[in-house]
XYZ file of C-alpha atoms in Angstrom:
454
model
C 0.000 0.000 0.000
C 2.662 2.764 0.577
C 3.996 2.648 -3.294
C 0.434 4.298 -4.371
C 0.453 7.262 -2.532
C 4.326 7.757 -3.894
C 2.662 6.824 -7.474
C -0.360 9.466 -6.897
C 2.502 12.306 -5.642
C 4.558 11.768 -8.866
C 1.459 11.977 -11.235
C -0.092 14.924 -9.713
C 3.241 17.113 -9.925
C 2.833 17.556 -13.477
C -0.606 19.481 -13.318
C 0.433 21.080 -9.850
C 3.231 22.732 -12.113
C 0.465 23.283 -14.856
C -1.809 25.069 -12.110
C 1.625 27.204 -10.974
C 2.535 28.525 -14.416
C -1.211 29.313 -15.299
C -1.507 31.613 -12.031
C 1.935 32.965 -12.986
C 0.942 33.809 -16.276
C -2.777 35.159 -15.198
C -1.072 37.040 -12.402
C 2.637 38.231 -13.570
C 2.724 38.474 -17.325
C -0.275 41.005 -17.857
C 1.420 43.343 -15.618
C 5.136 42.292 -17.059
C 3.748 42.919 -20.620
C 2.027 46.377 -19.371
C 5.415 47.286 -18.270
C 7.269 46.620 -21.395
C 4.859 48.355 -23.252
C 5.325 52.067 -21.545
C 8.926 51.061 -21.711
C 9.203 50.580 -25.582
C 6.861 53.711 -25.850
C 8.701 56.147 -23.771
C 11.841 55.062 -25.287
C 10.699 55.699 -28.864
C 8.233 57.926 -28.763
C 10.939 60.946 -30.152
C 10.828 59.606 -32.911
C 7.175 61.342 -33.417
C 8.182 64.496 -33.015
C 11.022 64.705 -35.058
C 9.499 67.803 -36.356
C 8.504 69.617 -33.735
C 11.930 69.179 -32.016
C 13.499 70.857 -35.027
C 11.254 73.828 -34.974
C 11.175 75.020 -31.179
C 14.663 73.217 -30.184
C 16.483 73.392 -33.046
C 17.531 69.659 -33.712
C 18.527 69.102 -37.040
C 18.249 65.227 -38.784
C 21.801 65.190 -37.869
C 21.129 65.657 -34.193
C 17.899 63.942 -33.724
C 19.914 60.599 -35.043
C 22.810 60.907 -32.758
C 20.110 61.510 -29.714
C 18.280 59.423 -30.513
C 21.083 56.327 -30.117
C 22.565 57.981 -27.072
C 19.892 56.130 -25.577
C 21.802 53.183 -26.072
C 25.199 54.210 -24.872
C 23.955 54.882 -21.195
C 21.756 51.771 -21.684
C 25.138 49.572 -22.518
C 27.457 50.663 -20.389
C 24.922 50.082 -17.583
C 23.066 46.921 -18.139
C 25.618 44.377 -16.793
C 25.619 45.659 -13.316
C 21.961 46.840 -13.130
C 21.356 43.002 -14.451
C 23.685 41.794 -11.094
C 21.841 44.334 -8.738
C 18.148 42.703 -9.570
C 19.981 39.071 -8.785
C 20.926 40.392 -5.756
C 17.519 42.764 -4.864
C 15.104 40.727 -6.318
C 12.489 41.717 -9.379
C 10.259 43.988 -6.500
C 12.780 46.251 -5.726
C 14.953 46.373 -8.950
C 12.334 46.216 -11.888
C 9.871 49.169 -9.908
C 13.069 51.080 -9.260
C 14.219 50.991 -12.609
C 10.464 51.847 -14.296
C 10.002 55.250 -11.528
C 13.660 56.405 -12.227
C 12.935 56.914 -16.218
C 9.462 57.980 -15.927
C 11.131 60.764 -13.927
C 13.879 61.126 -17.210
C 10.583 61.179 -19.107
C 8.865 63.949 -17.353
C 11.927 65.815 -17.280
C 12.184 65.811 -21.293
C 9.680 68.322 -21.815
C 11.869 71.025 -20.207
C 14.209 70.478 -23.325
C 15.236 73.690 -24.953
C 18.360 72.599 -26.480
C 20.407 70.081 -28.262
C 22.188 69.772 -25.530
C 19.462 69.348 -22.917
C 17.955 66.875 -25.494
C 21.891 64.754 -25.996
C 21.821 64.439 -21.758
C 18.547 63.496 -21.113
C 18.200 60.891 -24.266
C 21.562 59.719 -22.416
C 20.344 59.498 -19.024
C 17.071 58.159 -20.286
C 19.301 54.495 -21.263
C 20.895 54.811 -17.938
C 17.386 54.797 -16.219
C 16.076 51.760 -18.230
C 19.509 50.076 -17.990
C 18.450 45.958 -16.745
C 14.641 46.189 -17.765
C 14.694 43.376 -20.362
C 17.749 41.404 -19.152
C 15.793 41.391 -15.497
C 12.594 40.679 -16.713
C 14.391 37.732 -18.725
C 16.490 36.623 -15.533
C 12.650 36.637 -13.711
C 11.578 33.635 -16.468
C 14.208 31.408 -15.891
C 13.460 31.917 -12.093
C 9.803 31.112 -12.735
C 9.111 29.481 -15.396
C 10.065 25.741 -16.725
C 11.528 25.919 -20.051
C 8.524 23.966 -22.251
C 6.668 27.033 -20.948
C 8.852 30.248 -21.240
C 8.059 29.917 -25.163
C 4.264 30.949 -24.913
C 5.433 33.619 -22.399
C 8.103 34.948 -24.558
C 6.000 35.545 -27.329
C 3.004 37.149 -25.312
C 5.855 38.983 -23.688
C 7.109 40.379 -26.680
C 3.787 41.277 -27.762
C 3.817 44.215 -25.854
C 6.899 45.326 -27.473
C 5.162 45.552 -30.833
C 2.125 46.588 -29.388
C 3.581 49.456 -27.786
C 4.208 50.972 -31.218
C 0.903 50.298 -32.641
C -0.437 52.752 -29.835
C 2.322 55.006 -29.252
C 1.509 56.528 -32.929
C -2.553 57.569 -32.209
C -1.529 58.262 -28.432
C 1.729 60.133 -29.421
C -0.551 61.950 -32.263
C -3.537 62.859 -29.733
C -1.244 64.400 -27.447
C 0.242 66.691 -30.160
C -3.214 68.233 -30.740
C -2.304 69.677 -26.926
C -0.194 72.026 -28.655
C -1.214 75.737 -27.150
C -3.379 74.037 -23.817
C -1.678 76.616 -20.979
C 0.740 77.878 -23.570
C 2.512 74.414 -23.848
C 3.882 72.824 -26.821
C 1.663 69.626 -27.295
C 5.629 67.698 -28.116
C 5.919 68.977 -24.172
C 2.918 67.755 -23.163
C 3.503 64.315 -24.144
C 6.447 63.565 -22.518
C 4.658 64.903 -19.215
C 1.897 62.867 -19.213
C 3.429 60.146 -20.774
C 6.801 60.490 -17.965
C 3.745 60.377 -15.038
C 2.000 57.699 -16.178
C 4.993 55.342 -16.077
C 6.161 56.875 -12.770
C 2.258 55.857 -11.821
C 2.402 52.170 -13.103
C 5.628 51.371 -11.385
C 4.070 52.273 -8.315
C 1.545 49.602 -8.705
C 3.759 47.564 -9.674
C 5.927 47.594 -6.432
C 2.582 46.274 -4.321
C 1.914 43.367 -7.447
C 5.102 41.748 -8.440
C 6.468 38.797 -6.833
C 10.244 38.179 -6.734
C 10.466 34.361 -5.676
C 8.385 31.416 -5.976
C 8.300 30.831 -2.074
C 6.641 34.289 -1.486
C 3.892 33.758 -4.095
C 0.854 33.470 -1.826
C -1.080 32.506 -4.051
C 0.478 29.118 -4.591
C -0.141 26.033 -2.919
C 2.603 24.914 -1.388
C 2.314 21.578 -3.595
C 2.513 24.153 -6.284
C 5.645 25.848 -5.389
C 7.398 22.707 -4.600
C 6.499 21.053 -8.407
C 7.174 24.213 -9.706
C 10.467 24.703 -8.192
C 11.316 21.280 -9.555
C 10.746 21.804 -12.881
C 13.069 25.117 -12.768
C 15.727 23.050 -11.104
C 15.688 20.379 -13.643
C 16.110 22.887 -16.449
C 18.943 24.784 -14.135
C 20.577 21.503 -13.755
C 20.646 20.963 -17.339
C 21.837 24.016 -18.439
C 24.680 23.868 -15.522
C 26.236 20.967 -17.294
C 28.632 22.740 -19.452
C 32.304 24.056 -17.948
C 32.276 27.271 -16.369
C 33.554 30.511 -18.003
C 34.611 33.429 -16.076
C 32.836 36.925 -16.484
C 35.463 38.090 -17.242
C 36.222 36.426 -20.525
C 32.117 37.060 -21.755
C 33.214 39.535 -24.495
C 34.938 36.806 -26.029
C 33.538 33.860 -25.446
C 32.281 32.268 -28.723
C 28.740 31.931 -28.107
C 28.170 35.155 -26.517
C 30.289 36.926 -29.747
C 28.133 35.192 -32.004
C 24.693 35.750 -30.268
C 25.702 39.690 -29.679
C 26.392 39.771 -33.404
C 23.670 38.745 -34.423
C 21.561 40.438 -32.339
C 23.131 44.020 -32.990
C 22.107 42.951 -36.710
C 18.581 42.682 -35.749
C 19.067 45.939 -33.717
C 20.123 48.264 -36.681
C 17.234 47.219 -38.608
C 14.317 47.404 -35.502
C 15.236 50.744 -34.487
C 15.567 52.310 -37.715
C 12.252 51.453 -38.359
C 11.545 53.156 -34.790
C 12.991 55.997 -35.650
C 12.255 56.716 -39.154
C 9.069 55.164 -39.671
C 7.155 58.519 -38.423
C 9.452 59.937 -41.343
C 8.853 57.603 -43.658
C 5.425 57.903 -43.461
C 5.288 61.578 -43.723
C 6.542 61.481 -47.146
C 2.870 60.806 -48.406
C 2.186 64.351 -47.576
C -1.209 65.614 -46.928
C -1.035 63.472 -43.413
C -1.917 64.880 -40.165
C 0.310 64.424 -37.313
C -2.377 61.756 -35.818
C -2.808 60.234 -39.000
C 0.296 59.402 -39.556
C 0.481 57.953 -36.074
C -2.648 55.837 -37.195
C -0.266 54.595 -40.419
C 2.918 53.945 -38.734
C 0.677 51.884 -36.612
C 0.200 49.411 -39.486
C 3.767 47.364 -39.609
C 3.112 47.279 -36.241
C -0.130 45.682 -36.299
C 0.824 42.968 -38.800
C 4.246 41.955 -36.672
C 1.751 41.257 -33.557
C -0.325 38.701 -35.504
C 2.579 37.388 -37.252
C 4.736 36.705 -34.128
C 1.615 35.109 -32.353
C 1.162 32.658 -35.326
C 4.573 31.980 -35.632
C 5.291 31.028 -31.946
C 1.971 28.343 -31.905
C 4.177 26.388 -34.775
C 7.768 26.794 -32.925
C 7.481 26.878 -28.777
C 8.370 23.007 -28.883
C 10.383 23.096 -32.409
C 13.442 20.821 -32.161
C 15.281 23.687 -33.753
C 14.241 26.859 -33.991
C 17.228 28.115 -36.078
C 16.217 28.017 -39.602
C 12.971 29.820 -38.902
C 15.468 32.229 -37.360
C 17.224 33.008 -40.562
C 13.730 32.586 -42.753
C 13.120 35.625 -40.419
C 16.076 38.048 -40.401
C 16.053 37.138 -44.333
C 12.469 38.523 -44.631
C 13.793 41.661 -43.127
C 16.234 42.313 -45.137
C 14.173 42.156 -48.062
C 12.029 44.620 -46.297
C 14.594 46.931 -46.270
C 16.061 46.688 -49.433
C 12.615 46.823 -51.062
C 11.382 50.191 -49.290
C 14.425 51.729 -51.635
C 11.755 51.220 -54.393
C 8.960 52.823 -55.521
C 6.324 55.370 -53.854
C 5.851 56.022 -50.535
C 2.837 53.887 -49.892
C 4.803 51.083 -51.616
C 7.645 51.523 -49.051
C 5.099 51.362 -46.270
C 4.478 48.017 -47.174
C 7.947 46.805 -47.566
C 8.384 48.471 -44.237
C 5.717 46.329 -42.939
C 7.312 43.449 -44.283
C 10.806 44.181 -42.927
C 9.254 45.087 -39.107
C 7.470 41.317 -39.744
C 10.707 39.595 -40.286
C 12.481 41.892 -37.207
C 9.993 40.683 -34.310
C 9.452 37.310 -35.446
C 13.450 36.863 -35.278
C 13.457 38.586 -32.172
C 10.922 35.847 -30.641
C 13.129 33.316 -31.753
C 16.224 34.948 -31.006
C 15.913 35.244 -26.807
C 14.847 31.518 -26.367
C 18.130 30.285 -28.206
C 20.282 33.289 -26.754
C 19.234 31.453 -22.977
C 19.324 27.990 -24.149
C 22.868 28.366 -25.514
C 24.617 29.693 -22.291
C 25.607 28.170 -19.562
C 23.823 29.071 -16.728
C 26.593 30.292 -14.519
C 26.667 32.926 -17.498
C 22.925 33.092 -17.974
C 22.394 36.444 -16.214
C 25.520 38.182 -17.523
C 25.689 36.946 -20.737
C 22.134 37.655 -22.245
C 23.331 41.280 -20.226
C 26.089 41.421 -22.490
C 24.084 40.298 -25.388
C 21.284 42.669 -25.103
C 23.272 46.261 -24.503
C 25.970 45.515 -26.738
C 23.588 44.419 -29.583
C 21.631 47.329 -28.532
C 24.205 49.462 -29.948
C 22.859 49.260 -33.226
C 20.278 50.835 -31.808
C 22.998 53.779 -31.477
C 24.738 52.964 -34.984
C 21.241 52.826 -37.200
C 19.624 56.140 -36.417
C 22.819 58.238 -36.029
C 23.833 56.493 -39.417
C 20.203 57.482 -40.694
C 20.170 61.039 -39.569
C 23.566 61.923 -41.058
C 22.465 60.647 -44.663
C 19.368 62.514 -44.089
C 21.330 65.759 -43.847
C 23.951 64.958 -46.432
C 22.312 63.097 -49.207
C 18.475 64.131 -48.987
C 17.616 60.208 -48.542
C 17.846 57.206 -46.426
C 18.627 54.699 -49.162
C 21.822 54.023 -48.118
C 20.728 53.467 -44.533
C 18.613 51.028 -46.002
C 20.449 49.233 -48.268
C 23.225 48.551 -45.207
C 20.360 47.571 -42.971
C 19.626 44.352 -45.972
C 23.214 43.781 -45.867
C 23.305 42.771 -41.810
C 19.883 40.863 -41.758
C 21.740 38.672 -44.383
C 24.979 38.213 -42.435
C 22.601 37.582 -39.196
C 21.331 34.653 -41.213
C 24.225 33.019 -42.296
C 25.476 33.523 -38.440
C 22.596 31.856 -37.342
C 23.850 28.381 -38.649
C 26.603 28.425 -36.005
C 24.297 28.743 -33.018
C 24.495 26.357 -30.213
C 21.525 23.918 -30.151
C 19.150 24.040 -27.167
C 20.098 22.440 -24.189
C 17.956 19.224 -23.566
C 16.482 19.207 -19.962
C 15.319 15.751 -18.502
C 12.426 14.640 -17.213
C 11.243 13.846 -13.833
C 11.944 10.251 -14.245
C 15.206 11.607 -15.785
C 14.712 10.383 -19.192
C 15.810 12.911 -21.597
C 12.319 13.921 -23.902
C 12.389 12.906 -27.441
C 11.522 16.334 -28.180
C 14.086 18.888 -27.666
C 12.474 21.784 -25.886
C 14.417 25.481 -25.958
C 14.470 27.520 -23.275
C 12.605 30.692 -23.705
C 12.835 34.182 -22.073
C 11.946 37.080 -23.916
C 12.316 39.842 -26.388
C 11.781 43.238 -26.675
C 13.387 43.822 -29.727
């Protein structure tokens, strides 16, 4: 008689760990996802009033560019250690702290009255947000079993592209502020849009939940099945030697995976930046209409990255959807070089398609390839140096803006790096292989997923 209880015990764990990740996902992710959104929208949302900046402040194309990527300087060279503060503080403390701090640099941008007021705070901004994505990542692998960090990943990321379906319309209602109290409706925006985020990470200081042992609302059959399962894929990830920190910027994997990420980078946030732009050139468009067009690339990567992740979360290999991806981008780019403007809206669609589908993709293999005594650091590493394109593409942009009348160029380089991206992709570790419970490895080889943004 005592085997059955032992038997009932090891057949319930499975759907105790089912019941954990479901409240997880009903409880954490909405709020997770909420945050990423403001994040992606305060962070881009210059790039609507391009225009505006150049009239009142004075910011040429030139300028604009190189403020808008000094974003990513402050957000590089401060990622790593914001990344090893939330291990040490906990997601509570160090994701809240970090969402307050640049809804303050937010607020604060609407008291810009020069280029160099606008070069600090766009610097500042990326030293505020500095361990956002890397932390929230670091939170999955401390939740979440691998087999179900796919399906959060992509809902996850949704909010990144979702942010910029609604930062257009929001960004465009709050320019028809301009003259309320004798403000400039640019000014405006960043106000209310710099409270709002200091409002939600408020909230989300009395919501989020760092560990699994202080989720209350778990059983505590729940916790303990859940536990397992992030232990088993810990354990299997913990298998390869151990590299030192110190060596990270050259250790193979990490090389390759920053690579190709700061390929994916140049093209994402040039369309960011320049789509507002781009769109403009139809002429005839009203600042909130073209907010309502430069919503549509957005709209279609949403639905794409959703369909794509139903036919990949338990792929053996995600890799060659990887490089179908980053290769439909860079025909995106190279095709908005042709034709009218309303034809290069579409191949701009097409391009932001291939960009968030391969950044789906991307994050699950970028966690399953490192070693987990590198896990934190390296996707640290991976994410603000590969960010830097987000520094390289729009200061690249702006400059060929000035100089040449066009962005062709921009765009044409953009194809280029998408194509190397996908011939990089081939040497990509595999995904680890966790094993079971009855530590049998699964015939299926299941990646570990964590995130994004980008």
């Amino acid at each position: 008689m005592v085997p059955q209880p032992l038997a009932k015990s090891s057949a319930s764990e499975p759907d105790a760990e089912s019941r954990a990740v479901g409240k997880f996902l009903r409880r954490m992710l909405p709020l997770l996802v909420l945050m990423l959104l403001v994040n992606q929208m305060d962070r881009t949302n210059v790039g609507f009033v391009q225009d505006e900046l150049r009239a009142d402040v004075g910011v040429s194309a030139t300028a604009y560019g190189l403020g808008a990527g000094l974003f990513f300087i402050g957000y590089a060279l401060f990622e790593v250690p914001s990344n090893m503060l939330m291990e040490r503080f906990g997601a509570r403390v160090w994701l809240t702290r970090i969402m307050i701090t640049w809804g303050l640099v937010i607020l604060a941008m609407c008291l810009i009255h020069n280029v160099t007021t606008f070069y600090i705070l766009r610097f500042v901004l990326g030293v505020a947000e500095a361990g956002f994505f890397p932390g929230v990542l670091l939170y999955f692998t401390q939740w979440l079993p691998d087999s179900s960090r796919g399906r959060a990943s992509a809902i996850f990321l949704g909010g990144s592209a979702t942010a910029y379906i609604v930062t257009g319309p929001i960004t465009g209602a709050l320019l028809e502020l301009h003259g309320v109290g004798g403000f400039a409706g640019w000014r405006w925006m960043f106000a209310l849009e710099g409270t709002f985020s200091i409002l939600v990470g408020i909230v989300a200081g009395f919501f989020l939940v760092s560990r699994i042992s202080e989720a209350r609302w778990l059983t505590q059959e729940e916790k303990d099945a859940l536990s397992a399962a992030v232990e088993r894929d810990q354990e299997a990830r913990s298998r390869a030697p151990k590299v030192s920190r110190l060596r990270l910027l050259i250790h193979p994997q990490v090389a390759l995976l920053t690579a190709v990420f700061f390929a994916m980078a140049l093209t994402g946030y040039a369309i960011t930046f320049w789509l507002p732009s781009l769109v403009a050139e139809i002429g005839g468009l009203s600042p909130f209409q073209i907010g309502l067009l430069s919503a549509i690339p957005w709209i279609c990567a949403v639905i794409a990255m959703y369909t794509m992740s139903h036919f990949t979360d338990r792929a053996p290999d995600r890799r060659p959807y990887l490089a179908i991806a980053l290769i439909l981008s860079a025909a995106g780019a190279f095709l908005a070089t042709l034709g009218s403007p309303w034809f290069g809206l579409v191949a701009i669609t097409l391009a932001a398609v291939g960009g968030k589908c391969a950044a789906t993709l991307f994050w699950p293999m970028a966690q399953s390839g490192l070693d987990l005594k590198i896990a934190a650091a390296g996707l640290a590493v991976v994410n603000s140096l590969g960010n830097l394109g987000g520094f390289v593409s729009p200061t690249l942009f702006g400059y060929l803006k000035d100089t040449t009348g066009s962005t062709h160029g921009g765009l044409y380089a953009l194809a280029v790096a998408s194509v190397l991206a996908a011939l990089g992709v081939g040497f990509m570790r595999r995904p680890a292989r966790p094993e079971s419970p009855s530590g049998e490895t699964p015939v299926t080889e299941r990646a570990v997923a964590t995130g994004d943004p980008r």
